[in-house]
C-alpha cells in the first residue's frame, strides 16, 4: 500500500485548502447560519474540484474532504461528489453519465443522498417512489436525491414542482442544510444493479470518515493554538502534563481515522475488496471522532462552552458525523456479521 498522493491529488488538495481557508472563515460561516455558502460552492466548482473527482479517485476525494473538515465549510461537496459524481460514474448508464455528470461538475446539479436503505420508501406499480425519509443532509441545496429503497435498490429522483416530491426544512446538530423528503409516486430512474447500493454506501462511509478526520484535525489545531497561548499561574496550559496527554491521545485518534479512511479509499481505487475496510474507517470516525471533538472543546476550558466559538462548530460536526451512516455500535455489528459470513 502506498498512500502518497499523486501530483494531481496533491495539487487539488492544496487548491482546495486555499479556497476553504479564504472563504470558509468564522465570520462567513456565522453569517451562513444553517445554510450553505453559494459563493464558496461556486468557487469550488469553478476550480474544477467537483469535476475532477473521478480522475482523482476516492483517495483524492478523501484528501479534499479533509480540507473541508478542517474549516467546517458549509457546502454540499461530500454529498454531491459521493451520491452524484462517483455513484453515477460507477453505476450509471452511458446516457445517465452524459446527461448528468457535466451538470454535477459545474455545480448546476447537486445530488443529496437518502441513505442508508429506507424501509419506508417503496416503488409503486407504475414505477414511481412513495414514502418518507425523515432526514436527508443537504436536501435544501439539491436538485436530485439518490434514494436507497427498502429493497436496497438505488433510484435517482429529480426535485422540484410537479415531480411528486416534497421537502421540509429540518435542523440537525451540524448545519448541513437538511430536509425531510416526501415522495408520492415520484418519477425516478434506477441507478446500477443489485450491488450498487452496497458500493455507494461503502464509498460514502469512507468519504465521510475522511471528512471527520479533517474536522478532528481542525478541532485539535485550535486546541493546540489555544493551550499554547492561554496561561495559568504564569505558564502556558500546553506545558501541563494532563493537557499534553489529552492532546496526544486526540492526535493518535485523528491519525487512526485518517489512515483507515486512506486504506479503504486506496483499495477501492485499486479495484480491491474494501467493504470491511470502509466499515473499519466508519467505526474509527464514530468512536474516535467523538472523543477528539470533546477533547478539543474541553481543552478550551470555559471558551469551549461558548456556542459562538469556532471550536464549537467542530464539536457539532464531529457529533453529527459520529452517527451519520451508522453509529459506532451499529457499524461494529455490521462489520462482525460481514466477517462472520465471510462475505
Short mmCIF file of N, CA and C in Angstrom, two decimals, residues 205 279-280 282-284 286-287 325-339:
data_model
loop_
_atom_site.label_atom_id
_atom_site.label_comp_id
_atom_site.label_asym_id
_atom_site.label_seq_id
_atom_site.Cartn_x
_atom_site.Cartn_y
_atom_site.Cartn_z
N UNK A 205 -19.26 5.95 3.37
CA UNK A 205 -18.65 5.81 4.69
C UNK A 205 -17.18 6.16 4.67
N UNK A 279 -16.06 -0.10 6.65
CA UNK A 279 -16.70 -0.19 7.96
C UNK A 279 -15.72 0.12 9.08
N UNK A 280 -14.48 -0.33 8.92
CA UNK A 280 -13.45 -0.03 9.92
C UNK A 280 -13.21 1.48 10.01
N UNK A 282 -15.34 3.80 9.18
CA UNK A 282 -16.55 4.40 9.74
C UNK A 282 -16.59 4.23 11.26
N UNK A 283 -16.13 3.06 11.75
CA UNK A 283 -16.10 2.85 13.20
C UNK A 283 -15.13 3.83 13.87
N UNK A 284 -13.94 3.96 13.33
CA UNK A 284 -12.99 4.90 13.90
C UNK A 284 -13.53 6.34 13.83
N UNK A 286 -16.55 7.30 14.00
CA UNK A 286 -17.58 7.46 15.01
C UNK A 286 -17.00 7.48 16.41
N UNK A 287 -16.32 6.40 16.79
CA UNK A 287 -15.84 6.25 18.16
C UNK A 287 -14.72 7.25 18.50
N UNK A 325 -24.68 7.58 8.85
CA UNK A 325 -24.44 6.30 8.16
C UNK A 325 -24.15 5.16 9.13
N UNK A 326 -24.61 5.32 10.36
CA UNK A 326 -24.46 4.26 11.36
C UNK A 326 -23.59 4.69 12.52
N UNK A 327 -24.08 4.47 13.74
CA UNK A 327 -23.27 4.78 14.92
C UNK A 327 -22.16 3.74 15.06
N UNK A 328 -21.26 3.96 16.00
CA UNK A 328 -20.15 3.04 16.18
C UNK A 328 -20.62 1.62 16.47
N UNK A 329 -21.63 1.48 17.34
CA UNK A 329 -22.13 0.16 17.66
C UNK A 329 -22.78 -0.53 16.47
N UNK A 330 -23.55 0.22 15.70
CA UNK A 330 -24.21 -0.35 14.52
C UNK A 330 -23.19 -0.78 13.47
N UNK A 331 -22.20 0.06 13.25
CA UNK A 331 -21.17 -0.27 12.27
C UNK A 331 -20.38 -1.48 12.71
N UNK A 332 -20.06 -1.56 14.01
CA UNK A 332 -19.30 -2.69 14.52
C UNK A 332 -20.08 -4.00 14.36
N UNK A 333 -21.37 -3.95 14.62
CA UNK A 333 -22.20 -5.15 14.43
C UNK A 333 -22.21 -5.58 12.96
N UNK A 334 -22.37 -4.61 12.07
CA UNK A 334 -22.36 -4.92 10.64
C UNK A 334 -21.02 -5.50 10.20
N UNK A 335 -19.94 -4.95 10.75
CA UNK A 335 -18.61 -5.45 10.41
C UNK A 335 -18.44 -6.89 10.91
N UNK A 336 -18.89 -7.16 12.13
CA UNK A 336 -18.78 -8.50 12.68
C UNK A 336 -19.56 -9.52 11.86
N UNK A 337 -20.76 -9.15 11.44
CA UNK A 337 -21.57 -10.05 10.63
C UNK A 337 -20.92 -10.31 9.27
N UNK A 338 -20.32 -9.27 8.71
CA UNK A 338 -19.67 -9.42 7.42
C UNK A 338 -18.48 -10.36 7.51
N UNK A 339 -17.69 -10.22 8.58
CA UNK A 339 -16.55 -11.09 8.78
C UNK A 339 -16.99 -12.52 9.07
#
